[in-house]
Amino acid sequence: MSNVPKELKYAPSHEWVRNEGDGVFTVGISEHAQELLGDMVFVELPEEGDTVALGDDCAVAESVKAASDIYAPLTGEVVAINEDLEDSPEMVNNDPYGDGWLFKIKAEDESELANLLDAEAYSASIEDE
């Protein structure tokens, strides 16, 4: 059973979202997603300053098994990226909810958070995968 922190919100496409305050949200992929993908070998991130819309494919996580698109869980501006992943993509595997975060979005409309799942609903959604 994967670790699903209760304080985070989740997209059905396995991205997690953490509220950092002031309209900024950190985005990563869930432990379940990184387990499905396997060992990360490369992570392509958006550029700081990019504007992304809810559901846009805005990053790519490439593992030994497959490459997988990462979708924007919120609309807004990318205000930070995890540059450490360029040299150490395995941080997504080692600490998906900590050092393995992908990027931060300044949300344009925080009401979009209502579209995301809480930990209980996300856990239920991945039970059969």
mmCIF file of C-alpha atoms in Angstrom:
data_model
loop_
_atom_site.group_PDB
_atom_site.id
_atom_site.type_symbol
_atom_site.label_atom_id
_atom_site.label_comp_id
_atom_site.label_asym_id
_atom_site.label_seq_id
_atom_site.Cartn_x
_atom_site.Cartn_y
_atom_site.Cartn_z
ATOM 1 C CA MET A 1 0.000 0.000 0.000
ATOM 2 C CA SER A 2 1.428 3.368 -1.030
ATOM 3 C CA ASN A 3 1.911 6.260 1.340
ATOM 4 C CA VAL A 4 -0.802 8.893 0.704
ATOM 5 C CA PRO A 5 -0.263 11.918 2.995
ATOM 6 C CA LYS A 6 -3.561 13.274 4.294
ATOM 7 C CA GLU A 7 -2.547 16.955 4.051
ATOM 8 C CA LEU A 8 -2.172 16.859 0.251
ATOM 9 C CA LYS A 9 -4.674 16.978 -2.621
ATOM 10 C CA TYR A 10 -4.392 14.639 -5.601
ATOM 11 C CA ALA A 11 -5.271 14.648 -9.290
ATOM 12 C CA PRO A 12 -6.660 11.403 -10.730
ATOM 13 C CA SER A 13 -3.571 11.436 -13.000
ATOM 14 C CA HIS A 14 -1.388 10.968 -9.842
ATOM 15 C CA GLU A 15 -0.018 14.471 -9.283
ATOM 16 C CA TRP A 16 -0.102 15.732 -5.688
ATOM 17 C CA VAL A 17 -0.576 19.362 -4.635
ATOM 18 C CA ARG A 18 0.551 21.027 -1.395
ATOM 19 C CA ASN A 19 -0.675 24.503 -0.415
ATOM 20 C CA GLU A 20 2.346 26.667 0.461
ATOM 21 C CA GLY A 21 0.256 29.792 1.181
ATOM 22 C CA ASP A 22 -0.057 33.048 -0.772
ATOM 23 C CA GLY A 23 -1.640 31.167 -3.687
ATOM 24 C CA VAL A 24 1.476 29.043 -4.337
ATOM 25 C CA PHE A 25 1.171 25.271 -4.642
ATOM 26 C CA THR A 26 3.931 22.669 -4.865
ATOM 27 C CA VAL A 27 3.339 19.816 -7.330
ATOM 28 C CA GLY A 28 4.856 16.351 -7.470
ATOM 29 C CA ILE A 29 3.848 12.818 -8.397
ATOM 30 C CA SER A 30 2.493 10.383 -5.855
ATOM 31 C CA GLU A 31 4.430 7.511 -4.351
ATOM 32 C CA HIS A 32 2.033 5.191 -6.171
ATOM 33 C CA ALA A 33 2.879 6.816 -9.532
ATOM 34 C CA GLN A 34 6.637 6.614 -9.013
ATOM 35 C CA GLU A 35 6.259 2.952 -7.995
ATOM 36 C CA LEU A 36 4.393 2.243 -11.238
ATOM 37 C CA LEU A 37 7.015 4.036 -13.320
ATOM 38 C CA GLY A 38 10.065 2.552 -11.626
ATOM 39 C CA ASP A 39 13.516 4.118 -11.421
ATOM 40 C CA MET A 40 13.549 7.675 -12.779
ATOM 41 C CA VAL A 41 16.253 8.458 -15.293
ATOM 42 C CA PHE A 42 15.153 11.930 -16.466
ATOM 43 C CA VAL A 43 12.605 14.579 -15.555
ATOM 44 C CA GLU A 44 11.671 17.333 -18.014
ATOM 45 C CA LEU A 45 10.180 20.292 -16.185
ATOM 46 C CA PRO A 46 8.365 23.415 -17.396
ATOM 47 C CA GLU A 47 10.207 26.745 -17.440
ATOM 48 C CA GLU A 48 9.784 29.286 -14.656
ATOM 49 C CA GLY A 49 7.355 31.893 -15.909
ATOM 50 C CA ASP A 50 5.397 29.441 -18.065
ATOM 51 C CA THR A 51 1.638 29.690 -17.794
ATOM 52 C CA VAL A 52 -0.114 26.352 -17.542
ATOM 53 C CA ALA A 53 -3.802 25.489 -17.671
ATOM 54 C CA LEU A 54 -5.563 22.810 -15.681
ATOM 55 C CA GLY A 55 -4.954 19.477 -17.438
ATOM 56 C CA ASP A 56 -2.100 20.685 -19.673
ATOM 57 C CA ASP A 57 0.778 18.251 -20.055
ATOM 58 C CA CYS A 58 3.591 20.387 -18.708
ATOM 59 C CA ALA A 59 6.355 17.982 -17.688
ATOM 60 C CA VAL A 60 7.628 14.482 -18.442
ATOM 61 C CA ALA A 61 8.880 11.840 -16.025
ATOM 62 C CA GLU A 62 11.047 9.283 -17.806
ATOM 63 C CA SER A 63 11.864 6.024 -16.068
ATOM 64 C CA VAL A 64 13.533 2.761 -17.015
ATOM 65 C CA LYS A 65 10.048 1.460 -17.886
ATOM 66 C CA ALA A 66 8.347 4.364 -19.692
ATOM 67 C CA ALA A 67 7.967 8.098 -20.160
ATOM 68 C CA SER A 68 4.885 9.616 -18.591
ATOM 69 C CA ASP A 69 3.353 13.059 -19.043
ATOM 70 C CA ILE A 70 2.786 15.150 -15.924
ATOM 71 C CA TYR A 71 -0.386 17.231 -16.047
ATOM 72 C CA ALA A 72 -0.976 20.617 -14.446
ATOM 73 C CA PRO A 73 -3.362 20.104 -11.531
ATOM 74 C CA LEU A 74 -4.124 23.847 -11.439
ATOM 75 C CA THR A 75 -4.100 26.826 -13.791
ATOM 76 C CA GLY A 76 -1.427 29.414 -13.120
ATOM 77 C CA GLU A 77 2.166 30.505 -13.528
ATOM 78 C CA VAL A 78 5.116 28.238 -12.829
ATOM 79 C CA VAL A 79 7.078 30.189 -10.198
ATOM 80 C CA ALA A 80 9.753 27.605 -9.330
ATOM 81 C CA ILE A 81 11.118 24.309 -10.598
ATOM 82 C CA ASN A 82 13.134 21.685 -8.756
ATOM 83 C CA GLU A 83 16.456 22.145 -10.543
ATOM 84 C CA ASP A 84 18.052 19.431 -8.374
ATOM 85 C CA LEU A 85 16.127 16.833 -10.406
ATOM 86 C CA GLU A 86 18.282 17.606 -13.457
ATOM 87 C CA ASP A 87 21.257 15.866 -11.830
ATOM 88 C CA SER A 88 19.317 13.589 -9.476
ATOM 89 C CA PRO A 89 15.996 12.421 -10.992
ATOM 90 C CA GLU A 90 16.035 9.502 -8.543
ATOM 91 C CA MET A 91 14.919 11.965 -5.826
ATOM 92 C CA VAL A 92 11.378 11.459 -7.205
ATOM 93 C CA ASN A 93 11.692 7.779 -6.223
ATOM 94 C CA ASN A 94 13.465 8.364 -2.926
ATOM 95 C CA ASP A 95 11.294 11.185 -1.553
ATOM 96 C CA PRO A 96 8.228 11.812 -3.769
ATOM 97 C CA TYR A 97 6.556 14.115 -1.226
ATOM 98 C CA GLY A 98 9.699 15.957 -0.129
ATOM 99 C CA ASP A 99 12.907 16.552 -2.103
ATOM 100 C CA GLY A 100 11.328 14.943 -5.178
ATOM 101 C CA TRP A 101 8.822 17.768 -5.785
ATOM 102 C CA LEU A 102 8.622 18.914 -9.417
ATOM 103 C CA PHE A 103 7.454 22.547 -9.671
ATOM 104 C CA LYS A 104 5.459 25.274 -7.957
ATOM 105 C CA ILE A 105 2.441 27.050 -9.419
ATOM 106 C CA LYS A 106 1.005 30.441 -8.466
ATOM 107 C CA ALA A 107 -2.658 29.541 -8.880
ATOM 108 C CA GLU A 108 -4.859 31.750 -11.002
ATOM 109 C CA ASP A 109 -8.075 30.374 -9.512
ATOM 110 C CA GLU A 110 -7.832 28.477 -6.213
ATOM 111 C CA SER A 111 -11.397 27.214 -6.651
ATOM 112 C CA GLU A 112 -9.878 24.596 -9.008
ATOM 113 C CA LEU A 113 -8.661 22.823 -5.865
ATOM 114 C CA ALA A 114 -12.223 21.567 -5.474
ATOM 115 C CA ASN A 115 -11.607 19.342 -8.526
ATOM 116 C CA LEU A 116 -8.800 17.474 -6.742
ATOM 117 C CA LEU A 117 -9.177 14.384 -4.561
ATOM 118 C CA ASP A 118 -8.487 14.180 -0.846
ATOM 119 C CA ALA A 119 -6.187 11.406 0.441
ATOM 120 C CA GLU A 120 -9.063 9.019 1.147
ATOM 121 C CA ALA A 121 -10.599 9.380 -2.313
ATOM 122 C CA TYR A 122 -7.198 9.085 -3.994
ATOM 123 C CA SER A 123 -6.366 5.954 -1.990
ATOM 124 C CA ALA A 124 -9.660 4.423 -3.103
ATOM 125 C CA SER A 125 -8.931 5.333 -6.736
ATOM 126 C CA ILE A 126 -5.582 3.509 -6.783
ATOM 127 C CA GLU A 127 -6.688 0.374 -4.933
ATOM 128 C CA ASP A 128 -7.293 -1.581 -8.132
ATOM 129 C CA GLU A 129 -4.272 -0.374 -10.116
#
